[in-house]
Structures are given as C-alpha cells and as structure tokens.
C-alpha cells in the first residue's frame, strides 16, 4: 500500500510537470488607489491616534458648546439641568472613543446613570448604568435607543471606567424642500453603527431605522451631511474622559478603474 501511494505521488508530480503546471501571474485591479496615510496609534486604545481630533483631553470644554458641565481632575462631569453638550465641529462618518463612569447607584432603570451618545445629533447609542439594573432591553446600555438591544451586557459597576469604541457610518438621505418644510423622501443608505462596550461587541453594522426617538417610532429626519456629536444630560452626574474622534471616509465606493485589470508580472505586459 505504502509503495502504491509513493508511486501515485510520483506519477502525479511527474504528470503535473509533464502536462504543464498552471502559470499564475500577479493580478492587479487597474485602479489607482491613493496610498493610505501613515497614522501613529496611541500607546493604549485610550490614547488618541496621531490623526484623531481630541474632543476632551481632561483640561477644558473648548471643543463643545452647551452645558457647560464641570471639568476637574481630568474628568468631565454632567451638571444636571445645564443641558446637553454638543461638539462645535460637525462630523459625518467617524470612529469614536469615549470613556464614562456612572455615579453611585440611585433610582432604577432609565433613572439610574443615564446619558447618551448621539451621532449627528440624531442617533443615540445609549449610555446607562445597566450593571445589575434592568430596564427595557432596547433601552439598556449598549442599545441603539428603542431600535436594538446590545448583544450582551458587559457593563461595569458604578464608579468604574468603561469604554466605548464606535464606528458610525452616516446615512445618505434624499431631502426635498428647505427649512421647516424639508422632508426625507428617500433613504439612499441608512446609518450604520458598530460598537464595542468595554472591548466587547454589542452592535455590529446595525442599520438604523431612523432617529432614536423616545415617543414615536424611528424615522429619518432631514439633516446635513455633517452634524454635531452630542452628549446627553439626563439628570445624572455621569463622568467622561478621553474622548476622541477620527473622521473616516464617507463610503467604500470603488473608484472607476483607469485601466482594465492586468497581471503585473505577465511577460505580455512588459
Ligand atoms: Mg440616554
């Protein structure tokens, strides 16, 4: 049997050579891609990469309007009743890092350690104390508010720092009319959110059905291609630190090739 297998292997090897092995060349798309920029990552995920826009580095609220909330000892704390804060700069599709800690547990459900991270001022990724505290599942921490619960609950206890790392893709909306009479007549592409809470995936490329309202079903509302990122004052003394954002390309639309695909090392191309 052993001898037969060896003979078969020899035959096949010789056969491949005898009948000519398939010649492979180095396929290229023919697209002139731009060279990806060199970015220096932070020492830890909390540290902003070299091309990030730092929204809060522990010192001041210069990047924000609204509130104002309290800044002390490198930490931003919600001042209940002062209102939400929103970035002065407007953003479309982004990668965002943020750290938060919930205050000592008081109240239940939506009344305990509530804030919210709104992309484009419209789409809320819930921030809530969901550590051993229950509420409706599509309203707990890591949910896309009243649209989809987090896959799992990796929340930490009050006072412990927790991290959000989020990839948000802006929606593309067809809007007709202006001002008060503006209407979304077509959702060309929905907004998408992928989110890691404390390093654990809680949302994966979720297609938002529209604005994350409290009182009505989700529905897209007219807005610009770039809007503020907003943090919610929901009456609790939530803490934040290390907030940074990176603008990411708006789409993955492939450029039109300037030439047909080709084989880089095919002698016929030389
Ligand atoms: Mg909230």
PDB file of C-alpha atoms and ligand atoms in Angstrom:
ATOM      1  CA  UNK A   1       0.000   0.000   0.000  1.00  0.00           C
ATOM      2  CA  UNK A   2       2.814   2.321   1.005  1.00  0.00           C
ATOM      3  CA  UNK A   3       4.601   1.550  -2.232  1.00  0.00           C
ATOM      4  CA  UNK A   4       1.402   2.185  -4.228  1.00  0.00           C
ATOM      5  CA  UNK A   5       0.918   5.637  -2.595  1.00  0.00           C
ATOM      6  CA  UNK A   6       4.502   6.600  -3.305  1.00  0.00           C
ATOM      7  CA  UNK A   7       4.067   5.531  -6.925  1.00  0.00           C
ATOM      8  CA  UNK A   8       0.832   7.545  -7.194  1.00  0.00           C
ATOM      9  CA  UNK A   9       2.515  10.655  -5.741  1.00  0.00           C
ATOM     10  CA  UNK A  10       5.409  10.301  -8.152  1.00  0.00           C
ATOM     11  CA  UNK A  11       3.032   9.864 -11.078  1.00  0.00           C
ATOM     12  CA  UNK A  12       1.017  12.929 -10.110  1.00  0.00           C
ATOM     13  CA  UNK A  13       4.100  15.114  -9.651  1.00  0.00           C
ATOM     14  CA  UNK A  14       5.566  13.988 -12.940  1.00  0.00           C
ATOM     15  CA  UNK A  15       2.153  14.343 -14.567  1.00  0.00           C
ATOM     16  CA  UNK A  16       1.786  17.941 -13.431  1.00  0.00           C
ATOM     17  CA  UNK A  17       5.167  18.761 -14.828  1.00  0.00           C
ATOM     18  CA  UNK A  18       4.662  16.720 -17.958  1.00  0.00           C
ATOM     19  CA  UNK A  19       1.281  18.221 -18.785  1.00  0.00           C
ATOM     20  CA  UNK A  20       2.392  21.714 -17.797  1.00  0.00           C
ATOM     21  CA  UNK A  21       1.688  23.387 -14.451  1.00  0.00           C
ATOM     22  CA  UNK A  22      -0.730  26.268 -14.328  1.00  0.00           C
ATOM     23  CA  UNK A  23       1.198  29.518 -14.538  1.00  0.00           C
ATOM     24  CA  UNK A  24      -0.071  32.183 -12.153  1.00  0.00           C
ATOM     25  CA  UNK A  25       0.517  35.888 -12.547  1.00  0.00           C
ATOM     26  CA  UNK A  26       0.153  38.777 -10.098  1.00  0.00           C
ATOM     27  CA  UNK A  27      -3.392  40.149 -10.591  1.00  0.00           C
ATOM     28  CA  UNK A  28      -3.888  43.933 -10.229  1.00  0.00           C
ATOM     29  CA  UNK A  29      -7.231  45.760 -10.316  1.00  0.00           C
ATOM     30  CA  UNK A  30      -6.173  48.585 -12.605  1.00  0.00           C
ATOM     31  CA  UNK A  31      -7.431  51.118 -10.003  1.00  0.00           C
ATOM     32  CA  UNK A  32      -5.058  53.913  -8.986  1.00  0.00           C
ATOM     33  CA  UNK A  33      -5.544  53.719  -5.217  1.00  0.00           C
ATOM     34  CA  UNK A  34      -4.326  56.571  -3.040  1.00  0.00           C
ATOM     35  CA  UNK A  35      -1.608  55.489  -0.647  1.00  0.00           C
ATOM     36  CA  UNK A  36      -3.060  55.034   2.883  1.00  0.00           C
ATOM     37  CA  UNK A  37      -1.693  57.728   5.201  1.00  0.00           C
ATOM     38  CA  UNK A  38       0.677  56.673   7.942  1.00  0.00           C
ATOM     39  CA  UNK A  39      -1.002  57.041  11.347  1.00  0.00           C
ATOM     40  CA  UNK A  40       0.712  56.516  14.674  1.00  0.00           C
ATOM     41  CA  UNK A  41      -1.600  54.703  17.061  1.00  0.00           C
ATOM     42  CA  UNK A  42      -1.852  55.621  20.717  1.00  0.00           C
ATOM     43  CA  UNK A  43       0.094  53.609  23.293  1.00  0.00           C
ATOM     44  CA  UNK A  44      -3.191  52.217  24.544  1.00  0.00           C
ATOM     45  CA  UNK A  45      -6.648  52.341  22.966  1.00  0.00           C
ATOM     46  CA  UNK A  46      -7.426  55.284  25.289  1.00  0.00           C
ATOM     47  CA  UNK A  47      -4.699  57.395  23.676  1.00  0.00           C
ATOM     48  CA  UNK A  48      -5.713  59.187  20.526  1.00  0.00           C
ATOM     49  CA  UNK A  49      -4.021  58.130  17.271  1.00  0.00           C
ATOM     50  CA  UNK A  50      -1.971  60.831  15.541  1.00  0.00           C
ATOM     51  CA  UNK A  51      -4.763  61.870  13.171  1.00  0.00           C
ATOM     52  CA  UNK A  52      -7.540  61.996  15.780  1.00  0.00           C
ATOM     53  CA  UNK A  53      -9.459  65.101  16.773  1.00  0.00           C
ATOM     54  CA  UNK A  54      -9.364  65.233  20.560  1.00  0.00           C
ATOM     55  CA  UNK A  55     -12.739  66.314  21.913  1.00  0.00           C
ATOM     56  CA  UNK A  56     -11.815  66.103  25.604  1.00  0.00           C
ATOM     57  CA  UNK A  57      -8.315  65.622  26.957  1.00  0.00           C
ATOM     58  CA  UNK A  58      -9.107  66.301  30.588  1.00  0.00           C
ATOM     59  CA  UNK A  59      -8.426  70.027  30.557  1.00  0.00           C
ATOM     60  CA  UNK A  60     -11.270  72.002  29.014  1.00  0.00           C
ATOM     61  CA  UNK A  61     -14.539  72.039  27.076  1.00  0.00           C
ATOM     62  CA  UNK A  62     -13.212  74.122  24.180  1.00  0.00           C
ATOM     63  CA  UNK A  63     -14.453  71.625  21.584  1.00  0.00           C
ATOM     64  CA  UNK A  64     -18.002  71.765  22.943  1.00  0.00           C
ATOM     65  CA  UNK A  65     -20.914  74.120  23.313  1.00  0.00           C
ATOM     66  CA  UNK A  66     -23.898  73.857  25.640  1.00  0.00           C
ATOM     67  CA  UNK A  67     -23.864  72.914  29.292  1.00  0.00           C
ATOM     68  CA  UNK A  68     -21.351  73.854  30.477  1.00  0.00           C
ATOM     69  CA  UNK A  69     -20.549  70.779  32.504  1.00  0.00           C
ATOM     70  CA  UNK A  70     -17.875  70.560  35.211  1.00  0.00           C
ATOM     71  CA  UNK A  71     -14.231  69.878  34.400  1.00  0.00           C
ATOM     72  CA  UNK A  72     -11.952  68.861  37.289  1.00  0.00           C
ATOM     73  CA  UNK A  73      -9.071  66.452  37.818  1.00  0.00           C
ATOM     74  CA  UNK A  74      -9.063  65.430  34.154  1.00  0.00           C
ATOM     75  CA  UNK A  75     -12.711  64.415  34.268  1.00  0.00           C
ATOM     76  CA  UNK A  76     -15.819  65.898  32.663  1.00  0.00           C
ATOM     77  CA  UNK A  77     -18.932  65.602  34.825  1.00  0.00           C
ATOM     78  CA  UNK A  78     -22.512  66.277  33.762  1.00  0.00           C
ATOM     79  CA  UNK A  79     -24.014  69.250  35.565  1.00  0.00           C
ATOM     80  CA  UNK A  80     -27.645  68.121  35.837  1.00  0.00           C
ATOM     81  CA  UNK A  81     -30.090  70.650  34.473  1.00  0.00           C
ATOM     82  CA  UNK A  82     -27.475  72.509  32.414  1.00  0.00           C
ATOM     83  CA  UNK A  83     -28.492  70.681  29.245  1.00  0.00           C
ATOM     84  CA  UNK A  84     -26.715  68.573  26.663  1.00  0.00           C
ATOM     85  CA  UNK A  85     -23.304  69.440  25.232  1.00  0.00           C
ATOM     86  CA  UNK A  86     -22.535  69.172  21.514  1.00  0.00           C
ATOM     87  CA  UNK A  87     -19.315  69.424  19.528  1.00  0.00           C
ATOM     88  CA  UNK A  88     -18.667  72.719  17.773  1.00  0.00           C
ATOM     89  CA  UNK A  89     -17.180  70.784  14.885  1.00  0.00           C
ATOM     90  CA  UNK A  90     -19.594  68.768  12.816  1.00  0.00           C
ATOM     91  CA  UNK A  91     -18.977  65.203  11.736  1.00  0.00           C
ATOM     92  CA  UNK A  92     -20.335  62.589   9.347  1.00  0.00           C
ATOM     93  CA  UNK A  93     -18.845  59.093   9.428  1.00  0.00           C
ATOM     94  CA  UNK A  94     -16.468  58.632  12.355  1.00  0.00           C
ATOM     95  CA  UNK A  95     -14.557  56.324  14.631  1.00  0.00           C
ATOM     96  CA  UNK A  96     -15.076  57.462  18.213  1.00  0.00           C
ATOM     97  CA  UNK A  97     -13.522  56.572  21.560  1.00  0.00           C
ATOM     98  CA  UNK A  98     -15.040  57.655  24.842  1.00  0.00           C
ATOM     99  CA  UNK A  99     -14.771  56.611  28.480  1.00  0.00           C
ATOM    100  CA  UNK A 100     -17.501  57.019  31.051  1.00  0.00           C
ATOM    101  CA  UNK A 101     -18.289  56.155  34.633  1.00  0.00           C
ATOM    102  CA  UNK A 102     -21.714  56.065  36.184  1.00  0.00           C
ATOM    103  CA  UNK A 103     -22.401  57.685  39.601  1.00  0.00           C
ATOM    104  CA  UNK A 104     -23.304  55.717  42.749  1.00  0.00           C
ATOM    105  CA  UNK A 105     -26.459  53.712  42.031  1.00  0.00           C
ATOM    106  CA  UNK A 106     -29.650  55.610  42.745  1.00  0.00           C
ATOM    107  CA  UNK A 107     -33.047  55.065  41.193  1.00  0.00           C
ATOM    108  CA  UNK A 108     -33.892  52.283  38.775  1.00  0.00           C
ATOM    109  CA  UNK A 109     -33.905  51.629  35.027  1.00  0.00           C
ATOM    110  CA  UNK A 110     -33.743  54.769  32.917  1.00  0.00           C
ATOM    111  CA  UNK A 111     -33.377  56.912  36.053  1.00  0.00           C
ATOM    112  CA  UNK A 112     -30.037  55.336  37.018  1.00  0.00           C
ATOM    113  CA  UNK A 113     -26.828  56.703  35.489  1.00  0.00           C
ATOM    114  CA  UNK A 114     -28.411  57.853  32.232  1.00  0.00           C
ATOM    115  CA  UNK A 115     -26.693  59.800  29.475  1.00  0.00           C
ATOM    116  CA  UNK A 116     -26.415  59.149  25.756  1.00  0.00           C
ATOM    117  CA  UNK A 117     -24.015  59.431  22.860  1.00  0.00           C
ATOM    118  CA  UNK A 118     -25.748  60.963  19.861  1.00  0.00           C
ATOM    119  CA  UNK A 119     -24.130  60.739  16.455  1.00  0.00           C
ATOM    120  CA  UNK A 120     -25.065  63.542  14.069  1.00  0.00           C
ATOM    121  CA  UNK A 121     -27.253  64.917  16.845  1.00  0.00           C
ATOM    122  CA  UNK A 122     -29.904  62.322  15.886  1.00  0.00           C
ATOM    123  CA  UNK A 123     -28.829  58.743  16.603  1.00  0.00           C
ATOM    124  CA  UNK A 124     -28.425  57.638  20.219  1.00  0.00           C
ATOM    125  CA  UNK A 125     -26.154  54.904  21.434  1.00  0.00           C
ATOM    126  CA  UNK A 126     -27.364  54.530  24.998  1.00  0.00           C
ATOM    127  CA  UNK A 127     -25.163  55.259  27.981  1.00  0.00           C
ATOM    128  CA  UNK A 128     -26.779  53.968  31.157  1.00  0.00           C
ATOM    129  CA  UNK A 129     -25.982  52.194  34.393  1.00  0.00           C
ATOM    130  CA  UNK A 130     -27.010  48.690  33.342  1.00  0.00           C
ATOM    131  CA  UNK A 131     -24.882  46.963  35.983  1.00  0.00           C
ATOM    132  CA  UNK A 132     -27.320  44.789  37.908  1.00  0.00           C
ATOM    133  CA  UNK A 133     -30.058  47.201  36.902  1.00  0.00           C
ATOM    134  CA  UNK A 134     -32.866  46.364  34.483  1.00  0.00           C
ATOM    135  CA  UNK A 135     -34.844  48.382  32.014  1.00  0.00           C
ATOM    136  CA  UNK A 136     -36.405  47.667  28.609  1.00  0.00           C
ATOM    137  CA  UNK A 137     -33.706  45.835  26.659  1.00  0.00           C
ATOM    138  CA  UNK A 138     -33.620  48.204  23.692  1.00  0.00           C
ATOM    139  CA  UNK A 139     -33.008  50.999  26.168  1.00  0.00           C
ATOM    140  CA  UNK A 140     -30.188  49.486  28.237  1.00  0.00           C
ATOM    141  CA  UNK A 141     -26.537  50.470  27.941  1.00  0.00           C
ATOM    142  CA  UNK A 142     -25.180  49.499  24.526  1.00  0.00           C
ATOM    143  CA  UNK A 143     -28.579  49.695  22.847  1.00  0.00           C
ATOM    144  CA  UNK A 144     -29.485  51.810  19.877  1.00  0.00           C
ATOM    145  CA  UNK A 145     -32.254  53.519  21.709  1.00  0.00           C
ATOM    146  CA  UNK A 146     -35.622  51.843  21.099  1.00  0.00           C
ATOM    147  CA  UNK A 147     -34.271  50.109  17.994  1.00  0.00           C
ATOM    148  CA  UNK A 148     -31.975  47.261  19.025  1.00  0.00           C
ATOM    149  CA  UNK A 149     -30.610  45.862  22.314  1.00  0.00           C
ATOM    150  CA  UNK A 150     -26.906  45.164  22.810  1.00  0.00           C
ATOM    151  CA  UNK A 151     -25.947  41.542  22.049  1.00  0.00           C
ATOM    152  CA  UNK A 152     -24.656  41.167  25.610  1.00  0.00           C
ATOM    153  CA  UNK A 153     -24.299  43.238  28.763  1.00  0.00           C
ATOM    154  CA  UNK A 154     -20.612  43.871  29.591  1.00  0.00           C
ATOM    155  CA  UNK A 155     -21.332  46.812  31.912  1.00  0.00           C
ATOM    156  CA  UNK A 156     -19.160  47.589  34.913  1.00  0.00           C
ATOM    157  CA  UNK A 157     -20.181  48.763  38.357  1.00  0.00           C
ATOM    158  CA  UNK A 158     -20.760  52.433  39.195  1.00  0.00           C
ATOM    159  CA  UNK A 159     -17.539  54.399  39.554  1.00  0.00           C
ATOM    160  CA  UNK A 160     -15.520  52.083  37.280  1.00  0.00           C
ATOM    161  CA  UNK A 161     -14.307  53.469  33.962  1.00  0.00           C
ATOM    162  CA  UNK A 162     -15.952  51.930  30.930  1.00  0.00           C
ATOM    163  CA  UNK A 163     -15.048  52.360  27.270  1.00  0.00           C
ATOM    164  CA  UNK A 164     -16.972  52.836  24.077  1.00  0.00           C
ATOM    165  CA  UNK A 165     -15.287  52.338  20.711  1.00  0.00           C
ATOM    166  CA  UNK A 166     -17.706  53.030  17.929  1.00  0.00           C
ATOM    167  CA  UNK A 167     -17.708  53.103  14.145  1.00  0.00           C
ATOM    168  CA  UNK A 168     -20.528  55.226  12.809  1.00  0.00           C
ATOM    169  CA  UNK A 169     -21.386  55.468   9.116  1.00  0.00           C
ATOM    170  CA  UNK A 170     -23.535  58.430   8.237  1.00  0.00           C
ATOM    171  CA  UNK A 171     -26.809  57.973   6.366  1.00  0.00           C
ATOM    172  CA  UNK A 172     -27.286  59.290   2.850  1.00  0.00           C
ATOM    173  CA  UNK A 173     -30.694  60.905   2.630  1.00  0.00           C
ATOM    174  CA  UNK A 174     -32.591  62.417  -0.234  1.00  0.00           C
ATOM    175  CA  UNK A 175     -34.148  65.577   1.133  1.00  0.00           C
ATOM    176  CA  UNK A 176     -36.730  67.706  -0.624  1.00  0.00           C
ATOM    177  CA  UNK A 177     -37.802  71.162   0.456  1.00  0.00           C
ATOM    178  CA  UNK A 178     -35.994  73.522   2.785  1.00  0.00           C
ATOM    179  CA  UNK A 179     -36.258  74.688   6.369  1.00  0.00           C
ATOM    180  CA  UNK A 180     -39.483  73.705   8.120  1.00  0.00           C
ATOM    181  CA  UNK A 181     -40.903  72.015   5.037  1.00  0.00           C
ATOM    182  CA  UNK A 182     -37.829  69.837   4.372  1.00  0.00           C
ATOM    183  CA  UNK A 183     -38.673  66.136   4.144  1.00  0.00           C
ATOM    184  CA  UNK A 184     -36.693  62.920   3.706  1.00  0.00           C
ATOM    185  CA  UNK A 185     -38.124  61.417   0.538  1.00  0.00           C
ATOM    186  CA  UNK A 186     -35.685  58.533   0.229  1.00  0.00           C
ATOM    187  CA  UNK A 187     -33.128  56.790   2.423  1.00  0.00           C
ATOM    188  CA  UNK A 188     -30.396  56.107  -0.108  1.00  0.00           C
ATOM    189  CA  UNK A 189     -28.233  54.489   2.559  1.00  0.00           C
ATOM    190  CA  UNK A 190     -29.146  54.064   6.233  1.00  0.00           C
ATOM    191  CA  UNK A 191     -26.780  54.984   9.059  1.00  0.00           C
ATOM    192  CA  UNK A 192     -24.772  52.056  10.425  1.00  0.00           C
ATOM    193  CA  UNK A 193     -23.289  51.569  13.866  1.00  0.00           C
ATOM    194  CA  UNK A 194     -20.745  49.078  15.116  1.00  0.00           C
ATOM    195  CA  UNK A 195     -19.963  49.428  18.812  1.00  0.00           C
ATOM    196  CA  UNK A 196     -17.651  47.827  21.347  1.00  0.00           C
ATOM    197  CA  UNK A 197     -18.501  48.397  25.002  1.00  0.00           C
ATOM    198  CA  UNK A 198     -15.598  47.585  27.309  1.00  0.00           C
ATOM    199  CA  UNK A 199     -13.947  45.800  24.370  1.00  0.00           C
ATOM    200  CA  UNK A 200     -16.977  43.596  23.713  1.00  0.00           C
ATOM    201  CA  UNK A 201     -19.011  43.885  20.511  1.00  0.00           C
ATOM    202  CA  UNK A 202     -22.531  44.996  21.381  1.00  0.00           C
ATOM    203  CA  UNK A 203     -23.612  46.220  17.917  1.00  0.00           C
ATOM    204  CA  UNK A 204     -22.342  45.025  14.556  1.00  0.00           C
ATOM    205  CA  UNK A 205     -23.089  47.144  11.499  1.00  0.00           C
ATOM    206  CA  UNK A 206     -26.635  47.768  12.669  1.00  0.00           C
ATOM    207  CA  UNK A 207     -28.692  49.649  10.095  1.00  0.00           C
ATOM    208  CA  UNK A 208     -30.580  52.376  11.928  1.00  0.00           C
ATOM    209  CA  UNK A 209     -34.255  52.737  11.043  1.00  0.00           C
ATOM    210  CA  UNK A 210     -34.080  56.483  11.667  1.00  0.00           C
ATOM    211  CA  UNK A 211     -33.865  58.884  14.592  1.00  0.00           C
ATOM    212  CA  UNK A 212     -33.905  57.255  18.022  1.00  0.00           C
ATOM    213  CA  UNK A 213     -36.976  58.936  19.471  1.00  0.00           C
ATOM    214  CA  UNK A 214     -38.404  58.435  22.942  1.00  0.00           C
ATOM    215  CA  UNK A 215     -42.017  58.983  21.976  1.00  0.00           C
ATOM    216  CA  UNK A 216     -42.584  57.864  18.371  1.00  0.00           C
ATOM    217  CA  UNK A 217     -41.283  55.111  16.077  1.00  0.00           C
ATOM    218  CA  UNK A 218     -37.907  55.678  14.412  1.00  0.00           C
ATOM    219  CA  UNK A 219     -37.957  57.840  11.330  1.00  0.00           C
ATOM    220  CA  UNK A 220     -35.244  59.680   9.441  1.00  0.00           C
ATOM    221  CA  UNK A 221     -35.381  63.444   9.794  1.00  0.00           C
ATOM    222  CA  UNK A 222     -33.707  65.912   7.443  1.00  0.00           C
ATOM    223  CA  UNK A 223     -30.192  66.918   8.455  1.00  0.00           C
ATOM    224  CA  UNK A 224     -26.914  67.981   6.911  1.00  0.00           C
ATOM    225  CA  UNK A 225     -24.139  65.623   5.816  1.00  0.00           C
ATOM    226  CA  UNK A 226     -22.220  66.628   8.940  1.00  0.00           C
ATOM    227  CA  UNK A 227     -23.729  67.357  12.344  1.00  0.00           C
ATOM    228  CA  UNK A 228     -22.580  67.658  15.952  1.00  0.00           C
ATOM    229  CA  UNK A 229     -21.832  64.757  18.233  1.00  0.00           C
ATOM    230  CA  UNK A 230     -23.904  65.267  21.368  1.00  0.00           C
ATOM    231  CA  UNK A 231     -23.730  64.005  24.951  1.00  0.00           C
ATOM    232  CA  UNK A 232     -26.942  63.899  26.911  1.00  0.00           C
ATOM    233  CA  UNK A 233     -27.730  65.499  30.268  1.00  0.00           C
ATOM    234  CA  UNK A 234     -30.345  63.116  31.638  1.00  0.00           C
ATOM    235  CA  UNK A 235     -30.104  64.420  35.176  1.00  0.00           C
ATOM    236  CA  UNK A 236     -27.335  62.145  36.460  1.00  0.00           C
ATOM    237  CA  UNK A 237     -23.758  63.096  37.353  1.00  0.00           C
ATOM    238  CA  UNK A 238     -22.116  60.940  34.725  1.00  0.00           C
ATOM    239  CA  UNK A 239     -18.365  61.241  34.234  1.00  0.00           C
ATOM    240  CA  UNK A 240     -16.417  61.250  30.960  1.00  0.00           C
ATOM    241  CA  UNK A 241     -12.770  61.263  29.922  1.00  0.00           C
ATOM    242  CA  UNK A 242     -10.550  60.553  26.886  1.00  0.00           C
ATOM    243  CA  UNK A 243     -12.965  61.484  24.119  1.00  0.00           C
ATOM    244  CA  UNK A 244     -11.543  61.469  20.615  1.00  0.00           C
ATOM    245  CA  UNK A 245     -12.812  61.017  17.132  1.00  0.00           C
ATOM    246  CA  UNK A 246     -11.387  60.248  13.703  1.00  0.00           C
ATOM    247  CA  UNK A 247     -13.171  61.199  10.557  1.00  0.00           C
ATOM    248  CA  UNK A 248     -13.359  58.197   8.274  1.00  0.00           C
ATOM    249  CA  UNK A 249     -14.031  58.070   4.552  1.00  0.00           C
ATOM    250  CA  UNK A 250     -17.660  58.559   3.788  1.00  0.00           C
ATOM    251  CA  UNK A 251     -18.082  55.434   1.740  1.00  0.00           C
ATOM    252  CA  UNK A 252     -16.271  52.485   0.328  1.00  0.00           C
ATOM    253  CA  UNK A 253     -17.263  53.272  -3.221  1.00  0.00           C
ATOM    254  CA  UNK A 254     -14.612  51.850  -5.502  1.00  0.00           C
ATOM    255  CA  UNK A 255     -13.075  54.381  -7.889  1.00  0.00           C
ATOM    256  CA  UNK A 256     -13.591  53.739 -11.564  1.00  0.00           C
ATOM    257  CA  UNK A 257     -10.508  51.879 -12.845  1.00  0.00           C
ATOM    258  CA  UNK A 258      -8.362  53.892 -15.218  1.00  0.00           C
ATOM    259  CA  UNK A 259      -7.367  50.738 -16.990  1.00  0.00           C
ATOM    260  CA  UNK A 260      -8.519  47.165 -17.241  1.00  0.00           C
ATOM    261  CA  UNK A 261      -7.322  44.668 -14.640  1.00  0.00           C
ATOM    262  CA  UNK A 262      -3.891  43.331 -15.530  1.00  0.00           C
ATOM    263  CA  UNK A 263      -1.184  40.955 -14.418  1.00  0.00           C
ATOM    264  CA  UNK A 264       1.854  42.803 -13.128  1.00  0.00           C
ATOM    265  CA  UNK A 265       4.460  40.143 -13.917  1.00  0.00           C
ATOM    266  CA  UNK A 266       2.936  38.708 -17.071  1.00  0.00           C
ATOM    267  CA  UNK A 267       5.648  38.954 -19.759  1.00  0.00           C
ATOM    268  CA  UNK A 268       2.856  40.013 -22.161  1.00  0.00           C
ATOM    269  CA  UNK A 269       2.565  43.243 -20.101  1.00  0.00           C
ATOM    270  CA  UNK A 270       6.230  44.127 -20.134  1.00  0.00           C
TER     271      UNK A 270
HETATM  272 MG1  LIG B   1     -29.945  58.193  27.310  1.00  0.00          MG
END
